[in-house]
PDB file of C-alpha atoms in Angstrom:
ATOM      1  CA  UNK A   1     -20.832  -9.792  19.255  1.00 69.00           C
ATOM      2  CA  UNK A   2     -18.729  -9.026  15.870  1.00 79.00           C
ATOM      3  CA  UNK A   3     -19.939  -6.472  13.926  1.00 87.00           C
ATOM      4  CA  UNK A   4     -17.099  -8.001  11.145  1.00 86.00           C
ATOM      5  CA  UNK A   5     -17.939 -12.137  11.348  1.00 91.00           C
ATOM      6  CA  UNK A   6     -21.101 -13.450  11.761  1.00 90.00           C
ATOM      7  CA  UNK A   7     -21.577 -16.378  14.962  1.00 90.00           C
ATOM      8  CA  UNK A   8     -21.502 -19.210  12.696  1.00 93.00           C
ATOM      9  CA  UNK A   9     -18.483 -18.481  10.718  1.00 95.00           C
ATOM     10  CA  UNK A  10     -15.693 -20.419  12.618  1.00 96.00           C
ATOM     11  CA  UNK A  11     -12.790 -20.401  10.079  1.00 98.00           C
ATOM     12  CA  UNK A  12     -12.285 -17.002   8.957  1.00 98.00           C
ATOM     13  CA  UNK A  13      -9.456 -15.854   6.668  1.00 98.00           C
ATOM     14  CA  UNK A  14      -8.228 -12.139   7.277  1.00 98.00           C
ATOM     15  CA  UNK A  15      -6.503 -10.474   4.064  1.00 98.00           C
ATOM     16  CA  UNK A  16      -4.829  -7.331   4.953  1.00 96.00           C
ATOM     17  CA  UNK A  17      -2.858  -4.638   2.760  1.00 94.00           C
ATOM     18  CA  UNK A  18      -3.406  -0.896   1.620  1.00 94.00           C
ATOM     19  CA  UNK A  19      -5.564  -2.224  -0.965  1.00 96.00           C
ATOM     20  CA  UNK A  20      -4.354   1.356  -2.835  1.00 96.00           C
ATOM     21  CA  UNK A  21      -6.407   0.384  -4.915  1.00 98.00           C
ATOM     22  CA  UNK A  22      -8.048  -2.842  -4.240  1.00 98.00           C
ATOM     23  CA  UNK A  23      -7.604  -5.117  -7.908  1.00 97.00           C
ATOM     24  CA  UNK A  24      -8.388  -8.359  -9.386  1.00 95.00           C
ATOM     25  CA  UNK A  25      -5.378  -9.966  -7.838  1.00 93.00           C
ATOM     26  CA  UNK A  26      -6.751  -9.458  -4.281  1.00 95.00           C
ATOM     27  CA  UNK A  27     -10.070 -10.690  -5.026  1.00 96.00           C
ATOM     28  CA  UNK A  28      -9.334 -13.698  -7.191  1.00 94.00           C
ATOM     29  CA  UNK A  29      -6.722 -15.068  -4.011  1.00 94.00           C
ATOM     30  CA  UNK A  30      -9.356 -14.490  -1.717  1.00 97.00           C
ATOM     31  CA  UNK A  31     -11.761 -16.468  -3.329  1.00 97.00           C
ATOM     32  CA  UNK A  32      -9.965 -19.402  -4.187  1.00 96.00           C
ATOM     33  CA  UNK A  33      -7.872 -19.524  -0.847  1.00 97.00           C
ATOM     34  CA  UNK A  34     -11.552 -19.443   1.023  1.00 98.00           C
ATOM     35  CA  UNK A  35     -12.800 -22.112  -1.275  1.00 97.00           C
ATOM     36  CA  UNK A  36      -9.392 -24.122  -0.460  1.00 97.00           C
ATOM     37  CA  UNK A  37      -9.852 -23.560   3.144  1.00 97.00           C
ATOM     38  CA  UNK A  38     -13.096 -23.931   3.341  1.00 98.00           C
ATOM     39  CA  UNK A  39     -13.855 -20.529   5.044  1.00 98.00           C
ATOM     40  CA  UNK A  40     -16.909 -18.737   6.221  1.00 97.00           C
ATOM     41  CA  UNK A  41     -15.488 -15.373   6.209  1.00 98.00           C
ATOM     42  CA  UNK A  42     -12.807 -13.598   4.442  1.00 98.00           C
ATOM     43  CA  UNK A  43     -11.856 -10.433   5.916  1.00 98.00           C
ATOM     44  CA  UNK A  44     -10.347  -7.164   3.988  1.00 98.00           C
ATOM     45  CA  UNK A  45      -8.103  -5.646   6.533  1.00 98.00           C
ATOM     46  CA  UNK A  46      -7.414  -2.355   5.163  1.00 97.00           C
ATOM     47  CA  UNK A  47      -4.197  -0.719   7.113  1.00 94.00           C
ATOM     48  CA  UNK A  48      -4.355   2.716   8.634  1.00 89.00           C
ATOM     49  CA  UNK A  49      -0.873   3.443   8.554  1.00 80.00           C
ATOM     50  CA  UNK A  50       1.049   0.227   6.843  1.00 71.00           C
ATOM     51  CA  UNK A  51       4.336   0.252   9.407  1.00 69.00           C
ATOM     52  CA  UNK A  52       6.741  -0.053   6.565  1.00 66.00           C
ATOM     53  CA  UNK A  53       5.115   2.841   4.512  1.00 65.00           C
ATOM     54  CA  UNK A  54       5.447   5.174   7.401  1.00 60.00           C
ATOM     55  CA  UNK A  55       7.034   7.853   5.208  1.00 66.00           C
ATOM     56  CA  UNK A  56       4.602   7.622   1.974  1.00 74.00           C
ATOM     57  CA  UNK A  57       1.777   9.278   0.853  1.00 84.00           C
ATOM     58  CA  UNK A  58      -1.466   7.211   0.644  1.00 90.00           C
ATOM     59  CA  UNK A  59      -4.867   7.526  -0.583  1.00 93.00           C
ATOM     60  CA  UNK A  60      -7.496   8.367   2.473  1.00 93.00           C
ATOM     61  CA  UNK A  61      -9.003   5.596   4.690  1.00 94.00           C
ATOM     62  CA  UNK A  62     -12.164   6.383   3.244  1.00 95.00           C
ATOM     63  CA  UNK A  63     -11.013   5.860  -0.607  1.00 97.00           C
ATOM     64  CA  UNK A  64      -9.495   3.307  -0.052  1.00 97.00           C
ATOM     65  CA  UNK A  65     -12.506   1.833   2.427  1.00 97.00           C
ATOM     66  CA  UNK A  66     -15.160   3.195  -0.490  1.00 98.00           C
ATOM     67  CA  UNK A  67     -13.298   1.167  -3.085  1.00 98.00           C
ATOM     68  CA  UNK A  68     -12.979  -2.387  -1.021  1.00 98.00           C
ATOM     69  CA  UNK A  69     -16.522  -2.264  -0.378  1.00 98.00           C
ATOM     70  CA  UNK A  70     -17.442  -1.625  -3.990  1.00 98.00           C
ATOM     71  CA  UNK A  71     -14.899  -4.756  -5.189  1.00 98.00           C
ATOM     72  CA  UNK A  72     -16.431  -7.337  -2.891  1.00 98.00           C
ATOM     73  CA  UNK A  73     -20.484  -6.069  -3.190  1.00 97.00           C
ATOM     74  CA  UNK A  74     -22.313  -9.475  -4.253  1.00 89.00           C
ATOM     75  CA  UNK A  75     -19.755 -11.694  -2.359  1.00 97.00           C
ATOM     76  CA  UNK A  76     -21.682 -12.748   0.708  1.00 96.00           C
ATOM     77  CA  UNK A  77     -18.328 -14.233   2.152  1.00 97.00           C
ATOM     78  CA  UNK A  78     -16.494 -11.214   1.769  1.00 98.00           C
ATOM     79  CA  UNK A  79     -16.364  -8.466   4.523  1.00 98.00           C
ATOM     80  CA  UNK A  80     -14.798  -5.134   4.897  1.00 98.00           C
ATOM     81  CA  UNK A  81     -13.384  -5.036   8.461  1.00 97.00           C
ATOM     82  CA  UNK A  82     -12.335  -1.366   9.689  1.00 97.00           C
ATOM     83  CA  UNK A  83     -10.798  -2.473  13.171  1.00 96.00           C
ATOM     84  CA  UNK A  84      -7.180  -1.217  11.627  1.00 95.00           C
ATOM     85  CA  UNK A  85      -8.796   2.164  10.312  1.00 95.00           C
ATOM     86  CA  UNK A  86     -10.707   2.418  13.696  1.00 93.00           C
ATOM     87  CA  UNK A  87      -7.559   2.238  15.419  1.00 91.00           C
ATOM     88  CA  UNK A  88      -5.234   4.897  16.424  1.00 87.00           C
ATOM     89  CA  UNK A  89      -1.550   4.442  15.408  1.00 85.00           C
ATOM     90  CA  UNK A  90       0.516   2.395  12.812  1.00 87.00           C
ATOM     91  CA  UNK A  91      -1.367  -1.053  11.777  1.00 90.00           C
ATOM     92  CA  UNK A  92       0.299  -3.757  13.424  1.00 94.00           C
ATOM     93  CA  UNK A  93      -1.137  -7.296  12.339  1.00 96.00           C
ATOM     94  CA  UNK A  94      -0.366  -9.177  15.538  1.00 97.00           C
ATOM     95  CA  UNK A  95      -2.895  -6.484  16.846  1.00 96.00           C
ATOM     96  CA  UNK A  96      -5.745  -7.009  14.574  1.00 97.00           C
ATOM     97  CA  UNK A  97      -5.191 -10.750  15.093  1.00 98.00           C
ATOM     98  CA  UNK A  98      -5.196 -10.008  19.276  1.00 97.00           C
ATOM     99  CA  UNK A  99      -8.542  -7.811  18.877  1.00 96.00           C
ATOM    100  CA  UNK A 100     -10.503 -10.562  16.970  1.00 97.00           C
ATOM    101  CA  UNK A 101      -9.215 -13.552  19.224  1.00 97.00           C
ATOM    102  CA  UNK A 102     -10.121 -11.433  22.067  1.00 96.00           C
ATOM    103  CA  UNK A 103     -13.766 -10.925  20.659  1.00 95.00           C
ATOM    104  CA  UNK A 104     -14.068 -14.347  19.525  1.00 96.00           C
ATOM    105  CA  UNK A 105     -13.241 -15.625  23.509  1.00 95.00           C
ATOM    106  CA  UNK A 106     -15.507 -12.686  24.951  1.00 94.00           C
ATOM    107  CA  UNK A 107     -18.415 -14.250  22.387  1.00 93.00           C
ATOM    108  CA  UNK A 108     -17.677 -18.077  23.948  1.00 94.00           C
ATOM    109  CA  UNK A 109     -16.979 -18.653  19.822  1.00 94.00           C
ATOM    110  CA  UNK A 110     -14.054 -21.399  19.035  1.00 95.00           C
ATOM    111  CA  UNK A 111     -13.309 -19.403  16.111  1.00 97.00           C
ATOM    112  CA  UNK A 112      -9.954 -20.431  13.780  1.00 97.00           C
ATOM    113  CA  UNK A 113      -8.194 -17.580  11.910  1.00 98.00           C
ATOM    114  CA  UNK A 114      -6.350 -17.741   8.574  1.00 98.00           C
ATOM    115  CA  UNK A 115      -3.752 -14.915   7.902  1.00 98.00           C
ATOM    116  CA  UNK A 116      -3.662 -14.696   4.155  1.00 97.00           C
ATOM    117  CA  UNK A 117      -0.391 -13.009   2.631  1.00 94.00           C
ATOM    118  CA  UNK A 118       1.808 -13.292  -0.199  1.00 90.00           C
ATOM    119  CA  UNK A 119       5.125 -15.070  -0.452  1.00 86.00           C
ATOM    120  CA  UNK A 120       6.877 -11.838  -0.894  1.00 85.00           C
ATOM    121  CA  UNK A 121       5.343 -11.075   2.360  1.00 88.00           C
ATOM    122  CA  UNK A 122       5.664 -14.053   4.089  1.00 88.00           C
ATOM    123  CA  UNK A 123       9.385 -13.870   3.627  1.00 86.00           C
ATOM    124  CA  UNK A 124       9.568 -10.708   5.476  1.00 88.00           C
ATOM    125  CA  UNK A 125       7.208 -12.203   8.151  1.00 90.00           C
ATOM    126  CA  UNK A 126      10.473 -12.230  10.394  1.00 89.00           C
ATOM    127  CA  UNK A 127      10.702  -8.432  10.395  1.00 91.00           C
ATOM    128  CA  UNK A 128       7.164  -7.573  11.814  1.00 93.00           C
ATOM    129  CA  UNK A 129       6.411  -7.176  15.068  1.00 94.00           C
ATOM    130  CA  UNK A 130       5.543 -10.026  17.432  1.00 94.00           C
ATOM    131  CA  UNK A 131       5.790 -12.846  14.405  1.00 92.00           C
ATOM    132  CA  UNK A 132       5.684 -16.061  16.961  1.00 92.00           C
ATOM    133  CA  UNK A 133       2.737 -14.422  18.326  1.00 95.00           C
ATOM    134  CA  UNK A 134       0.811 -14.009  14.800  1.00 95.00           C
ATOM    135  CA  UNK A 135       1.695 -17.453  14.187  1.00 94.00           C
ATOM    136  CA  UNK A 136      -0.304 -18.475  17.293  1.00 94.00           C
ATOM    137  CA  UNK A 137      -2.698 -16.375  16.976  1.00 97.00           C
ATOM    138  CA  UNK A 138      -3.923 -17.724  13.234  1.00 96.00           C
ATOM    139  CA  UNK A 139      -2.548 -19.905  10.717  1.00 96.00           C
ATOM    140  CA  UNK A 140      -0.698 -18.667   7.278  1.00 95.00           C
ATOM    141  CA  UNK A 141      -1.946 -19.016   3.774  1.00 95.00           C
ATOM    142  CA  UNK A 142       1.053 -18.258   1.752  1.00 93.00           C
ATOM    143  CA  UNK A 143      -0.270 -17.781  -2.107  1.00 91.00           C
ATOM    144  CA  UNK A 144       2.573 -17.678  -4.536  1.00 82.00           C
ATOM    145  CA  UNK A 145       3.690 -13.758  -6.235  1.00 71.00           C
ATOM    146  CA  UNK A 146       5.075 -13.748  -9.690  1.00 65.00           C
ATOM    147  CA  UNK A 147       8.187 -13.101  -9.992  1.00 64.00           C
ATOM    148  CA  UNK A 148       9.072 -13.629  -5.962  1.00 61.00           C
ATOM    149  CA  UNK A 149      10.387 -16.930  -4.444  1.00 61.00           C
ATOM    150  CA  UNK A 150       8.855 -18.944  -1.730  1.00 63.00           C
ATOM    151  CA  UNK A 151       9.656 -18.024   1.844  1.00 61.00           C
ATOM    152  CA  UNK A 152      11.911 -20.353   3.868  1.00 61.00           C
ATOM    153  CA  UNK A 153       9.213 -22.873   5.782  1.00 64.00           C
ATOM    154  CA  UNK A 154      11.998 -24.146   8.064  1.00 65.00           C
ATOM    155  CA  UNK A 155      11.879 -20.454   9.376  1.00 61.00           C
ATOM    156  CA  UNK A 156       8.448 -19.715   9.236  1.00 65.00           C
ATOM    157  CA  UNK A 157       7.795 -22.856  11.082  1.00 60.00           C
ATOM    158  CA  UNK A 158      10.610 -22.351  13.816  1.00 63.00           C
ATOM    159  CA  UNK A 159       8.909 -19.515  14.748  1.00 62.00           C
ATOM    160  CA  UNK A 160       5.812 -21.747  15.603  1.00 55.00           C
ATOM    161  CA  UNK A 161       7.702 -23.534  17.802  1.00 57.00           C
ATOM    162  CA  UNK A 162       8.626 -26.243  15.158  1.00 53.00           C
ATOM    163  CA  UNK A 163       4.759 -26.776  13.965  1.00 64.00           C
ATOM    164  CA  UNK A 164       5.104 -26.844  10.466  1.00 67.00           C
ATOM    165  CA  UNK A 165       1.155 -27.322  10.349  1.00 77.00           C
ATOM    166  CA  UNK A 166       0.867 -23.777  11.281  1.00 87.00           C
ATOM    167  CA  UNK A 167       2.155 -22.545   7.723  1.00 90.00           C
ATOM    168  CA  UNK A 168      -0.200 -23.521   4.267  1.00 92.00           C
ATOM    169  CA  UNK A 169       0.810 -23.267   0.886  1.00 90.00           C
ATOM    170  CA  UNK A 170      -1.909 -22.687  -0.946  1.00 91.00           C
ATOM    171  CA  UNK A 171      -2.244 -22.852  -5.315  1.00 87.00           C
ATOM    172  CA  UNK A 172      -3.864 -20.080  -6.389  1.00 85.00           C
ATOM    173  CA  UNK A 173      -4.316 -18.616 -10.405  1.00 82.00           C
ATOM    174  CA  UNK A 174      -0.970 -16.575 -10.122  1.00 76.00           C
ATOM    175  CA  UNK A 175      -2.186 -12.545 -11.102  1.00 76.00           C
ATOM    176  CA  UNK A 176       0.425 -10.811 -11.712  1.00 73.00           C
ATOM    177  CA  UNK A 177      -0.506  -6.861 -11.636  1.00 80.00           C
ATOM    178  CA  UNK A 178      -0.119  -4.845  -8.618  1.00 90.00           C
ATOM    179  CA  UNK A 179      -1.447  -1.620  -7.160  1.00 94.00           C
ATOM    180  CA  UNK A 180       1.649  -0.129  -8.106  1.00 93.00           C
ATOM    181  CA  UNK A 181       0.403  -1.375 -12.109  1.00 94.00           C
ATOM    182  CA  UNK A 182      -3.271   0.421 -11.139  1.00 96.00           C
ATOM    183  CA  UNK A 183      -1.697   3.738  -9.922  1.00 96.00           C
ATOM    184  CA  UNK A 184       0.711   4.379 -12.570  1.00 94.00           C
ATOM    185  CA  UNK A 185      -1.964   3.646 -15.344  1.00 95.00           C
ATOM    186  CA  UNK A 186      -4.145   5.650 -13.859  1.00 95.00           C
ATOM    187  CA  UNK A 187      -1.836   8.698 -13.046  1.00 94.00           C
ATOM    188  CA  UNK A 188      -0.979   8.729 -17.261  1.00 93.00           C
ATOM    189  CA  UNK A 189      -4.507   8.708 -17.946  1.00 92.00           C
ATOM    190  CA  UNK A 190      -4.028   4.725 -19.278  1.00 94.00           C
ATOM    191  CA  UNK A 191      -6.897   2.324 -19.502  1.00 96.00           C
ATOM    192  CA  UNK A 192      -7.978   0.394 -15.623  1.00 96.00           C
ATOM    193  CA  UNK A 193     -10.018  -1.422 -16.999  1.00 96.00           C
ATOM    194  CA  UNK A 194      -9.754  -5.287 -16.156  1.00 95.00           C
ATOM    195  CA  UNK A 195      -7.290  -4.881 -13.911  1.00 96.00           C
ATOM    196  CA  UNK A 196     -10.099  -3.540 -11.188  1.00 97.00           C
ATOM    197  CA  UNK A 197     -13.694  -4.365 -10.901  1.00 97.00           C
ATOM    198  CA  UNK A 198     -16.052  -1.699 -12.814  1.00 98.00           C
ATOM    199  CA  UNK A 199     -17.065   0.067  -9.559  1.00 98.00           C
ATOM    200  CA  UNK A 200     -13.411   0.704  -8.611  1.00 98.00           C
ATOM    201  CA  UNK A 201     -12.466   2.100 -11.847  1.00 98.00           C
ATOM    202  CA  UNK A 202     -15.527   4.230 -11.915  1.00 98.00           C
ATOM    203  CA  UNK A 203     -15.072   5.362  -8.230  1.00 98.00           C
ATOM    204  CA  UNK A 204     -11.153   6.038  -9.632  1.00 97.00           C
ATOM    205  CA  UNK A 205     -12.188   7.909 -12.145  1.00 96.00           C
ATOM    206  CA  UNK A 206     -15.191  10.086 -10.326  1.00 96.00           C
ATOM    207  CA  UNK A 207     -12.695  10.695  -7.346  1.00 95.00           C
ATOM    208  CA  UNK A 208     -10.078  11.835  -9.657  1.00 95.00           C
ATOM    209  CA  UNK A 209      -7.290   9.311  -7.883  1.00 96.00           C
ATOM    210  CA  UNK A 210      -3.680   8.992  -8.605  1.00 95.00           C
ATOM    211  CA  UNK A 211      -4.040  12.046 -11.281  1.00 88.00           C
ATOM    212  CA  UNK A 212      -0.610  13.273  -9.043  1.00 65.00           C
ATOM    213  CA  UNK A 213       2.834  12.368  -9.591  1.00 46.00           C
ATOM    214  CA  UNK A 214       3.388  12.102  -5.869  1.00 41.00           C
ATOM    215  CA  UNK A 215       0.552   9.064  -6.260  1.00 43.00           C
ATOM    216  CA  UNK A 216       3.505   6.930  -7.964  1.00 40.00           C
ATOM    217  CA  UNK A 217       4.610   5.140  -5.029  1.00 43.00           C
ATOM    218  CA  UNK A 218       6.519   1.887  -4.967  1.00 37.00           C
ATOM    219  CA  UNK A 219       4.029  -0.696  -3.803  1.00 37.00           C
TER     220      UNK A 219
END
């Protein structure tokens, strides 16, 4: 049985990133793409070892773990799910999406998954590993970025097989900060506040994060 979803949740959305920190802008897509979907679950998929950050400094896995159970506290629908942090090696999503399939067939649970990502991201979905297979494995929910245009759906799609029902656009409140925005605040001793929940910026603070100029990454 999952320790991550509960039996009864069938449609489960899976949001994945460094969450370096975790901010407003990851929480306030979550919600509304769950209430747009009409999900049981939404997963936070922190990444061990992001693929195409191989070469840059992160916080820990427990910071960063500390600080996305602290931003979704009092949300019964949200859940932290580790199976990426648990897992030796870089943090491939086609794998995460393979390990809770797998789980969900081993439970006899028809379970449908919803792979939540930016358009900025979704326009690189070509470049990750196995994309045909992530695109069987669970559906996307592309939510728009500021400032980023929206992926190509004739290519998404293609890689379905042609099933353009496999790729959702979904409106969300477009919030425009980053991590990148939290970090470099942060690092010159500028104001959080608002752009994390009060128990991140606290835990920010208490941990001393960021304080370092080699904390001013690029995303």
């Amino acid at each position: 049985m999952s320790q991550w979803i509960a039996p009864d949740d069938r449609r489960v959305g899976i949001l994945g990133g460094t969450f370096d920190p975790i901010h407003y802008g990851h929480l306030v897509i979550a919600e509304q793409v769950r209430e747009a979907l009409q999900l049981g679950r939404v997963l936070f998929v922190p990444a061990a070892r992001p693929p195409h950050k191989l070469d840059v400094s992160i916080s820990s896995a427990a910071d960063r773990a500390a600080m996305v159970e602290l931003a979704i506290a009092g949300n019964p629908a949200f859940a932290l799910c580790r199976i990426e942090l648990d897992r030796s090696g870089p943090s491939y999503t086609v794998d995460t999406l393979e390990e809770l399939a797998d789980e969900a067939r081993r439970d006899g649970i028809a379970r449908s998954f919803f792979f939540i990502l930016s358009s900025e991201a979704a326009a690189a979905l070509p470049t990750w590993r196995a994309p045909a297979r992530i695109l069987e494995l669970a559906q996307l929910a592309v939510v728009s970025r500021p400032g980023f245009p929206e992926p190509d759906g004739q290519v998404l799609s293609a890689m379905a097989g042609g099933s353009a029902d496999r790729v959702l656009t979904i409106d969300t409140l477009p919030v425009a900060n980053s991590a990148s925005d939290v970090r470099t605040r942060a690092a010159s001793g500028r104001s959080i506040r608002y752009l994390v929940p009060p128990a991140v910026e606290s835990y920010i603070r208490d941990h001393r994060l960021y304080l370092s100029t080699n904390q001013l990454r690029t995303s």
